[in-house]
Coordinates of N, CA and C and ligand atoms in Angstrom, one line a residue:
M1 N 0.8 -1.2 0.0 CA 0.0 0.0 0.0 C 0.9 1.2 0.0
A2 N 0.5 2.2 -0.8 CA 1.3 3.4 -0.9 C 1.4 4.1 0.5
F3 N 2.5 4.7 0.8 CA 2.7 5.5 2.0 C 2.0 6.8 1.9
A4 N 1.2 7.2 2.8 CA 0.6 8.5 2.7 C 0.5 9.1 4.1
S5 N 0.9 10.4 4.2 CA 0.9 11.0 5.5 C 0.6 12.6 5.3
S6 N -0.2 13.2 6.1 CA -0.4 14.6 6.0 C 0.8 15.4 6.7
D7 N 1.7 14.7 7.4 CA 2.8 15.3 8.0 C 4.0 15.3 7.0
P8 N 4.4 16.6 6.6 CA 5.4 16.8 5.6 C 6.8 16.3 6.1
T9 N 6.9 16.1 7.4 CA 8.2 15.6 8.0 C 8.2 14.1 8.2
A10 N 7.1 13.4 7.9 CA 7.0 12.0 8.0 C 8.0 11.3 7.0
L11 N 8.6 10.2 7.5 CA 9.5 9.5 6.6 C 8.8 8.4 5.8
S12 N 9.3 8.3 4.5 CA 8.8 7.2 3.8 C 9.4 5.9 4.3
P13 N 8.6 4.8 4.4 CA 9.3 3.6 5.0 C 10.3 3.0 4.0
D14 N 10.2 3.4 2.7 CA 11.2 2.9 1.8 C 12.5 3.6 1.7
A15 N 12.6 4.7 2.5 CA 13.8 5.5 2.3 C 15.0 4.8 3.1
A16 N 16.2 4.9 2.5 CA 17.4 4.5 3.2 C 17.8 5.6 4.1
T17 N 18.2 5.2 5.4 CA 18.7 6.3 6.3 C 20.2 6.1 6.6
V18 N 20.8 7.2 6.6 CA 22.3 7.2 6.9 C 22.6 8.2 8.0
K19 N 23.7 7.9 8.7 CA 24.1 8.8 9.8 C 25.4 9.6 9.4
I20 N 25.4 10.9 9.5 CA 26.6 11.6 9.2 C 26.9 12.5 10.4
L21 N 28.2 12.5 10.8 CA 28.7 13.3 11.9 C 29.2 14.6 11.4
V22 N 28.9 15.7 12.1 CA 29.3 17.0 11.8 C 30.3 17.4 12.9
A23 N 31.6 17.5 12.5 CA 32.7 17.7 13.5 C 33.4 19.0 13.1
G24 N 34.5 19.2 14.0 CA 35.3 20.5 13.8 C 35.5 21.1 15.1
G25 N 36.4 22.1 15.1 CA 36.9 22.7 16.3 C 35.8 23.6 17.0
F26 N 36.1 24.1 18.1 CA 35.2 25.0 18.9 C 34.7 26.2 18.1
G27 N 33.4 26.3 18.1 CA 32.8 27.5 17.4 C 32.9 27.6 16.0
V28 N 33.1 26.6 15.2 CA 33.3 26.7 13.8 C 31.9 26.8 13.1
G29 N 30.8 26.5 13.8 CA 29.5 26.6 13.2 C 28.7 25.3 13.0
K30 N 29.1 24.3 13.8 CA 28.5 22.9 13.6 C 27.0 23.0 14.0
T31 N 26.7 23.6 15.1 CA 25.3 23.7 15.6 C 24.5 24.5 14.5
T32 N 25.1 25.6 14.0 CA 24.5 26.4 13.1 C 24.1 25.6 11.8
L33 N 25.1 24.8 11.4 CA 24.9 24.0 10.2 C 23.7 23.0 10.3
V34 N 23.7 22.2 11.4 CA 22.7 21.3 11.6 C 21.3 22.0 11.7
G35 N 21.3 23.1 12.4 CA 20.0 23.8 12.5 C 19.5 24.4 11.1
A36 N 20.5 24.8 10.3 CA 20.2 25.4 9.0 C 19.5 24.4 8.1
V37 N 20.0 23.1 8.2 CA 19.6 22.2 7.1 C 18.5 21.2 7.6
S38 N 18.3 21.2 8.9 CA 17.3 20.1 9.4 C 15.9 20.5 9.1
E39 N 15.1 19.4 8.6 CA 13.7 19.7 8.3 C 12.8 19.4 9.5
T40 N 13.5 18.9 10.6 CA 12.7 18.8 11.9 C 13.4 19.8 12.9
V41 N 12.7 20.1 14.0 CA 13.2 21.0 14.9 C 14.5 20.3 15.5
P42 N 15.7 21.0 15.3 CA 16.9 20.3 15.8 C 17.0 20.1 17.2
L43 N 17.5 18.9 17.7 CA 17.8 18.8 19.0 C 19.1 19.5 19.3
R44 N 19.3 20.3 20.4 CA 20.5 21.0 20.8 C 20.8 20.8 22.2
T45 N 22.0 20.8 22.5 CA 22.4 20.7 24.0 C 23.4 21.9 24.3
E46 N 22.8 23.1 24.1 CA 23.6 24.3 24.3 C 23.6 24.7 25.8
E47 N 24.8 25.1 26.3 CA 24.9 25.7 27.7 C 25.7 27.0 27.5
L48 N 25.3 27.8 28.5 CA 26.1 29.1 28.5 C 27.6 28.9 28.7
I49 N 28.4 29.6 28.0 CA 29.8 29.6 28.2 C 30.1 30.4 29.5
T50 N 30.7 29.7 30.5 CA 30.9 30.4 31.7 C 32.3 30.8 31.9
E51 N 32.6 31.4 33.1 CA 34.0 31.9 33.3 C 35.0 30.7 33.4
A52 N 34.4 29.4 33.5 CA 35.3 28.3 33.5 C 36.0 28.1 32.2
S53 N 35.5 28.8 31.1 CA 36.1 28.7 29.8 C 37.3 29.6 29.7
V54 N 37.4 30.7 30.5 CA 38.4 31.6 30.3 C 39.8 31.0 30.6
G55 N 40.6 31.1 29.5 CA 41.9 30.6 29.6 C 42.0 29.2 29.2
V56 N 40.8 28.5 29.0 CA 40.7 27.1 28.5 C 40.3 27.1 27.0
D57 N 39.2 27.8 26.7 CA 38.8 27.8 25.3 C 39.2 29.1 24.5
D58 N 39.7 28.8 23.3 CA 40.2 29.9 22.6 C 39.0 30.7 21.9
L59 N 38.6 31.8 22.4 CA 37.4 32.4 21.9 C 37.8 33.5 20.8
A60 N 39.1 33.5 20.4 CA 39.5 34.4 19.4 C 38.8 34.1 18.1
G61 N 38.1 35.2 17.5 CA 37.3 35.0 16.3 C 35.9 34.7 16.6
V62 N 35.5 34.3 17.8 CA 34.1 34.0 18.1 C 33.8 34.6 19.5
E63 N 34.3 35.9 19.6 CA 34.2 36.6 20.9 C 32.7 36.7 21.3
R64 N 31.8 36.8 20.3 CA 30.4 37.1 20.7 C 29.6 35.7 20.9
K65 N 30.3 34.6 20.9 CA 29.6 33.4 21.2 C 29.4 33.2 22.7
T66 N 28.1 33.0 23.0 CA 27.7 32.9 24.4 C 27.4 31.4 24.9
T67 N 27.1 30.5 23.9 CA 26.8 29.2 24.3 C 27.7 28.2 23.6
T68 N 27.7 27.0 24.1 CA 28.5 26.0 23.4 C 27.8 24.6 23.6
T69 N 28.0 23.7 22.7 CA 27.4 22.4 22.7 C 28.1 21.5 23.7
V70 N 27.3 20.9 24.6 CA 27.9 20.1 25.7 C 27.7 18.6 25.4
A71 N 26.8 18.2 24.4 CA 26.7 16.8 24.1 C 26.6 16.6 22.7
M72 N 25.6 17.0 22.1 CA 25.4 16.8 20.6 C 24.3 17.6 20.0
D73 N 24.3 17.8 18.7 CA 23.2 18.3 18.0 C 22.6 17.1 17.2
F74 N 21.3 17.2 16.9 CA 20.7 16.2 16.1 C 19.6 16.8 15.1
G75 N 19.8 16.4 13.9 CA 18.8 16.9 12.9 C 18.6 15.9 11.8
R76 N 17.7 16.2 10.9 CA 17.4 15.3 9.8 C 17.1 16.0 8.5
I77 N 17.6 15.4 7.4 CA 17.3 16.1 6.1 C 17.1 15.0 5.1
T78 N 16.0 15.2 4.3 CA 15.7 14.2 3.3 C 16.3 14.7 2.0
L79 N 17.3 14.1 1.6 CA 18.1 14.5 0.3 C 17.3 14.1 -0.9
S80 N 16.7 12.9 -0.9 CA 15.8 12.5 -2.0 C 14.8 11.6 -1.4
P81 N 13.7 11.2 -2.1 CA 12.7 10.4 -1.5 C 13.3 9.0 -1.1
A82 N 14.5 8.7 -1.6 CA 15.1 7.4 -1.3 C 16.2 7.5 -0.2
L83 N 16.5 8.8 0.2 CA 17.7 9.0 1.1 C 17.4 10.0 2.2
V84 N 17.5 9.5 3.4 CA 17.3 10.5 4.5 C 18.6 10.4 5.4
V85 N 19.1 11.6 5.6 CA 20.3 11.7 6.4 C 20.0 12.2 7.9
Y86 N 20.6 11.5 8.8 CA 20.5 11.9 10.2 C 21.8 12.6 10.5
L87 N 21.8 13.8 11.0 CA 23.0 14.6 11.3 C 23.2 14.6 12.8
F88 N 24.4 14.3 13.1 CA 24.8 14.3 14.5 C 25.9 15.4 14.7
G89 N 25.7 16.5 15.4 CA 26.7 17.5 15.5 C 27.5 17.2 16.8
A90 N 28.8 17.2 16.6 CA 29.7 16.9 17.8 C 29.9 18.2 18.6
P91 N 30.3 18.0 19.9 CA 30.7 19.2 20.7 C 32.1 19.6 20.3
G92 N 32.4 20.8 20.3 CA 33.7 21.3 19.8 C 34.8 21.5 20.8
Q93 N 34.4 21.6 22.1 CA 35.4 21.9 23.1 C 36.2 20.6 23.4
D94 N 37.6 20.8 23.6 CA 38.4 19.7 23.7 C 37.9 18.7 24.9
R95 N 37.4 19.4 25.9 CA 37.0 18.6 27.2 C 35.9 17.6 26.8
F96 N 35.2 17.8 25.7 CA 34.1 16.9 25.3 C 34.5 15.9 24.3
W97 N 35.7 15.8 23.9 CA 36.1 14.9 22.8 C 35.9 13.5 23.1
F98 N 35.9 13.2 24.3 CA 35.7 11.7 24.7 C 34.4 11.2 24.1
M99 N 33.5 12.0 23.7 CA 32.2 11.6 23.2 C 32.3 11.2 21.7
W100 N 33.4 11.7 21.1 CA 33.4 11.6 19.6 C 33.4 10.1 19.1
D101 N 34.1 9.2 19.9 CA 34.1 7.8 19.4 C 32.6 7.3 19.4
D102 N 31.9 7.6 20.5 CA 30.5 7.1 20.5 C 29.7 7.7 19.5
L103 N 29.9 9.0 19.3 CA 29.0 9.8 18.3 C 29.3 9.3 16.9
S104 N 30.5 8.8 16.6 CA 30.9 8.4 15.3 C 30.5 7.0 15.0
R105 N 30.1 6.3 16.0 CA 29.8 4.9 15.7 C 28.6 4.7 14.7
G106 N 28.8 3.9 13.7 CA 27.8 3.7 12.7 C 27.7 4.9 11.6
A107 N 28.5 5.9 11.7 CA 28.4 7.0 10.8 C 29.0 6.5 9.4
L108 N 28.3 6.9 8.4 CA 28.7 6.6 7.0 C 29.9 7.5 6.6
G109 N 29.9 8.7 7.3 CA 30.9 9.6 7.0 C 30.8 10.9 7.9
A110 N 31.7 11.8 7.6 CA 31.7 13.0 8.5 C 31.9 14.3 7.6
V111 N 31.3 15.4 8.2 CA 31.7 16.7 7.6 C 32.6 17.3 8.7
V112 N 33.8 17.7 8.3 CA 34.7 18.4 9.1 C 34.6 20.0 8.8
L113 N 34.0 20.7 9.6 CA 33.8 22.1 9.3 C 35.0 22.9 9.8
A114 N 35.4 23.8 8.9 CA 36.6 24.6 9.2 C 36.3 26.1 9.1
D115 N 37.0 26.9 10.0 CA 36.9 28.3 9.9 C 38.3 28.8 9.6
T116 N 38.4 29.5 8.4 CA 39.8 29.8 7.9 C 40.5 30.8 8.8
R117 N 39.7 31.5 9.8 CA 40.4 32.4 10.7 C 41.2 31.6 11.7
R118 N 40.7 30.3 11.9 CA 41.3 29.5 12.9 C 41.5 28.0 12.4
L119 N 42.2 28.0 11.3 CA 42.2 26.7 10.5 C 42.9 25.6 11.4
D120 N 43.8 25.9 12.2 CA 44.4 24.9 13.1 C 43.4 24.1 14.0
S121 N 42.3 24.7 14.3 CA 41.3 24.1 15.1 C 40.7 22.9 14.5
C122 N 40.8 22.7 13.2 CA 40.2 21.5 12.6 C 41.2 20.4 12.4
F123 N 42.5 20.7 12.6 CA 43.6 19.5 12.5 C 43.2 18.3 13.3
P124 N 42.8 18.4 14.5 CA 42.5 17.2 15.3 C 41.3 16.4 14.7
S125 N 40.4 17.2 14.1 CA 39.1 16.5 13.5 C 39.6 15.7 12.3
V126 N 40.5 16.3 11.5 CA 41.0 15.7 10.3 C 41.7 14.3 10.7
D127 N 42.6 14.4 11.7 CA 43.3 13.3 12.3 C 42.4 12.2 12.7
F128 N 41.3 12.6 13.5 CA 40.4 11.7 14.1 C 39.8 10.8 12.9
F129 N 39.3 11.4 11.9 CA 38.6 10.6 10.9 C 39.6 9.8 10.0
E130 N 40.8 10.4 9.8 CA 41.8 9.7 9.0 C 42.2 8.4 9.7
H131 N 42.5 8.5 11.1 CA 42.9 7.3 11.8 C 41.9 6.3 12.0
R132 N 40.7 6.6 11.9 CA 39.6 5.6 12.0 C 39.1 5.1 10.7
G133 N 39.6 5.7 9.6 CA 39.2 5.3 8.3 C 37.8 5.6 8.0
I134 N 37.3 6.7 8.6 CA 35.9 7.2 8.3 C 36.0 8.3 7.2
P135 N 35.3 8.0 6.1 CA 35.4 9.0 5.0 C 34.8 10.5 5.5
F136 N 35.4 11.4 5.1 CA 35.0 12.8 5.4 C 35.2 13.8 4.3
A137 N 34.5 14.9 4.4 CA 34.6 16.0 3.5 C 34.8 17.2 4.4
V138 N 35.6 18.2 3.9 CA 35.8 19.4 4.6 C 34.9 20.5 4.1
G139 N 34.2 21.1 5.0 CA 33.3 22.3 4.6 C 34.0 23.5 5.2
V140 N 34.3 24.4 4.4 CA 34.9 25.7 4.8 C 33.8 26.7 5.0
N141 N 33.6 27.0 6.3 CA 32.5 27.9 6.7 C 33.0 29.3 6.4
C142 N 32.4 30.0 5.4 CA 32.8 31.3 5.1 C 32.1 32.3 6.0
F143 N 32.6 32.6 7.1 CA 32.0 33.5 8.0 C 31.8 34.9 7.3
N144 N 30.7 35.5 7.6 CA 30.4 36.8 7.0 C 30.2 36.7 5.5
G145 N 30.0 35.4 5.0 CA 29.6 35.4 3.6 C 30.9 35.4 2.7
R146 N 32.1 35.5 3.2 CA 33.2 35.7 2.3 C 34.3 34.8 2.7
C147 N 35.1 34.4 1.8 CA 36.2 33.5 2.1 C 37.4 34.0 1.2
D148 N 38.3 34.6 1.8 CA 39.5 35.2 1.1 C 40.5 34.2 0.7
E149 N 40.4 33.0 1.4 CA 41.4 32.1 1.2 C 41.2 31.2 -0.2
D150 N 42.3 30.8 -0.7 CA 42.3 30.0 -1.9 C 42.0 28.5 -1.4
P151 N 41.0 27.8 -2.0 CA 40.8 26.5 -1.6 C 42.0 25.6 -1.6
A152 N 42.7 25.8 -2.7 CA 44.0 24.9 -2.9 C 44.9 25.2 -1.7
E153 N 45.0 26.4 -1.2 CA 45.9 26.7 -0.1 C 45.4 26.1 1.2
I154 N 44.1 26.1 1.3 CA 43.4 25.5 2.5 C 43.7 24.0 2.5
R155 N 43.6 23.4 1.3 CA 43.8 21.9 1.1 C 45.3 21.6 1.5
A156 N 46.2 22.5 1.0 CA 47.6 22.2 1.3 C 47.9 22.4 2.8
A157 N 47.3 23.4 3.4 CA 47.5 23.7 4.9 C 47.0 22.5 5.7
L158 N 45.9 21.9 5.3 CA 45.3 20.8 6.0 C 46.0 19.4 5.6
D159 N 46.8 19.5 4.6 CA 47.5 18.3 4.1 C 46.5 17.2 3.7
L160 N 45.4 17.6 3.0 CA 44.4 16.7 2.7 C 44.7 15.8 1.5
S161 N 44.3 14.5 1.6 CA 44.5 13.7 0.5 C 43.7 14.2 -0.7
P162 N 44.2 14.1 -1.9 CA 43.5 14.7 -3.1 C 42.1 14.3 -3.3
D163 N 41.8 13.1 -2.9 CA 40.3 12.7 -3.0 C 39.3 13.2 -2.1
V164 N 39.8 13.8 -0.9 CA 38.9 14.4 0.0 C 38.3 15.7 -0.5
P165 N 36.9 15.7 -0.6 CA 36.2 16.9 -1.0 C 36.5 18.1 -0.1
L166 N 36.7 19.2 -0.7 CA 36.8 20.5 0.2 C 35.8 21.5 -0.5
V167 N 34.8 21.9 0.2 CA 33.7 22.7 -0.3 C 33.6 24.0 0.5
L168 N 33.6 25.2 -0.1 CA 33.3 26.4 0.5 C 31.8 26.4 0.8
C169 N 31.4 26.9 2.0 CA 30.0 26.9 2.3 C 29.7 28.0 3.3
D170 N 28.4 28.2 3.5 CA 27.8 29.1 4.5 C 27.0 28.2 5.4
A171 N 27.4 28.0 6.6 CA 26.8 27.1 7.6 C 25.3 27.5 7.9
R172 N 25.0 28.8 7.5 CA 23.7 29.3 7.9 C 22.6 29.1 6.7
D173 N 23.2 28.5 5.6 CA 22.4 28.4 4.4 C 22.1 27.0 3.9
K174 N 20.8 26.7 3.9 CA 20.3 25.3 3.7 C 21.0 24.7 2.4
E175 N 20.8 25.4 1.3 CA 21.3 24.9 0.0 C 22.8 24.7 0.0
S176 N 23.5 25.6 0.7 CA 24.9 25.5 0.8 C 25.4 24.4 1.6
V177 N 24.7 24.1 2.6 CA 25.0 22.9 3.5 C 24.7 21.6 2.7
K178 N 23.6 21.7 2.0 CA 23.3 20.4 1.2 C 24.3 20.2 0.2
G179 N 25.0 21.1 -0.3 CA 26.1 21.0 -1.3 C 27.3 20.2 -0.6
V180 N 27.5 20.6 0.7 CA 28.6 19.8 1.4 C 28.2 18.4 1.7
L181 N 27.0 18.2 2.0 CA 26.5 16.8 2.3 C 26.6 15.9 1.0
V182 N 26.1 16.5 -0.1 CA 26.1 15.8 -1.4 C 27.6 15.4 -1.8
A183 N 28.5 16.4 -1.6 CA 29.9 16.1 -1.9 C 30.5 15.0 -1.0
L184 N 30.1 15.0 0.3 CA 30.5 13.8 1.1 C 29.9 12.5 0.6
L185 N 28.6 12.5 0.3 CA 28.0 11.3 -0.1 C 28.6 10.7 -1.4
E186 N 28.9 11.7 -2.3 CA 29.5 11.2 -3.6 C 30.9 10.6 -3.3
H187 N 31.6 11.2 -2.4 CA 33.0 10.7 -1.9 C 32.8 9.3 -1.4
V188 N 31.8 9.1 -0.5 CA 31.6 7.8 0.1 C 31.2 6.8 -1.0
M189 N 30.4 7.2 -2.0 CA 30.0 6.3 -3.1 C 31.2 5.9 -3.9
R190 N 32.0 6.9 -4.2 CA 33.3 6.5 -5.0 C 34.1 5.6 -4.2
G191 N 34.2 5.7 -2.9 CA 35.1 4.8 -2.1 C 34.5 3.4 -2.2
L192 N 33.2 3.3 -2.0 CA 32.5 2.0 -2.0 C 32.7 1.3 -3.4
A193 N 32.6 2.1 -4.4 CA 32.7 1.5 -5.8 C 34.1 1.1 -6.1
A194 N 35.0 1.8 -5.5 CA 36.5 1.4 -5.7 C 36.7 0.1 -4.9
E195 N 36.1 0.0 -3.7 CA 36.3 -1.3 -2.9 C 35.7 -2.5 -3.7
V196 N 34.5 -2.3 -4.2 CA 33.8 -3.4 -5.0 C 34.7 -3.8 -6.2
S197 N 35.2 -2.8 -6.9 CA 35.9 -3.2 -8.1 C 37.3 -3.8 -7.7
A198 N 37.8 -3.4 -6.5 CA 39.1 -4.1 -6.2 C 38.9 -5.5 -5.8
Q199 N 37.7 -5.9 -5.3 CA 37.4 -7.2 -4.9 C 37.0 -8.1 -6.1
S200 N 36.6 -7.5 -7.2 CA 36.2 -8.3 -8.3 C 37.3 -8.6 -9.3
Ligands
GTP1 N1 28.8 35.5 10.4 C1 28.6 34.2 10.5 N2 28.4 33.7 11.8 C2 28.4 32.3 11.9 C3 28.4 31.5 10.8 N3 28.3 30.2 11.3 C4 28.2 30.3 12.6 N4 28.2 31.6 12.9 C5 28.1 32.1 14.3 O1 29.3 31.6 15.0 C6 29.0 31.2 16.3 C7 29.4 29.8 16.4 O2 28.4 29.0 15.9 P1 28.1 27.5 16.6 O3 27.1 26.9 15.5 O4 27.5 27.6 17.9 O5 29.4 26.8 16.5 P2 29.7 25.3 17.0 O6 30.8 24.8 16.1 O7 28.5 24.5 17.1 O8 30.3 25.6 18.4 P3 30.6 24.5 19.7 O9 29.6 23.6 19.7 O10 30.7 25.4 20.9 O11 32.0 24.0 19.3 C8 27.6 31.5 16.5 O12 27.5 32.7 17.1 C9 27.0 31.6 15.1 O13 25.8 32.4 15.0 C10 28.5 32.1 9.5 O14 28.7 31.3 8.5 N5 28.7 33.4 9.5
MG2 MG1 27.8 23.4 18.7

């Protein structure tokens, strides 16, 4: 029987569902990205940044940030009638990185979000996914809608493998974020196809 629902956010039972982790350093826009693209009200675990952060978290470049993720973000986006993506946003502060292993379990891949003003903050994320063999794409969040950096220079600075997609984006913009997700999924598909052809 055909699936019918008056709820526009209801899932088709035929859709494949995949999990993608959104990672990156403190304050690069992970929560913003999940909220911008989610078709359901995103789950957030924001807490006020307190004086405990002083001297611990590098607020340079995000001085106006007042809250931080203490557990995870969660959202959902239907990329096609056949494909639904569950997005898990990781906490960015170093003290919460112990959660990343659990959060990445079962993930098809990851988006590493980068802020060119603080590019070094995404090195640990790139290392994390490289060491675990989890495919990832880098989304360069162009704060204030502009990105003065050359993508080739960012790629070189991050020492990315040539096959890793690097996409300029605006974490506040749904279509822009979809572009990053599609680049990641295409990267995952290429990897799977290469594995299959290597086995045959
Ligand atoms: N101008 C501008 N501001 C942005 C953009 N993306 C995020 N912001 C702002 O930057 C700040 C950081 O965004 P968050 O989404 O909380 O960053 P986060 O990576 O989730 O932060 P943590 O969870 O604390 O690591 C917030 O104040 C956002 O409103 C952007 O593309 N442009
Ligand atoms: Mg966050």
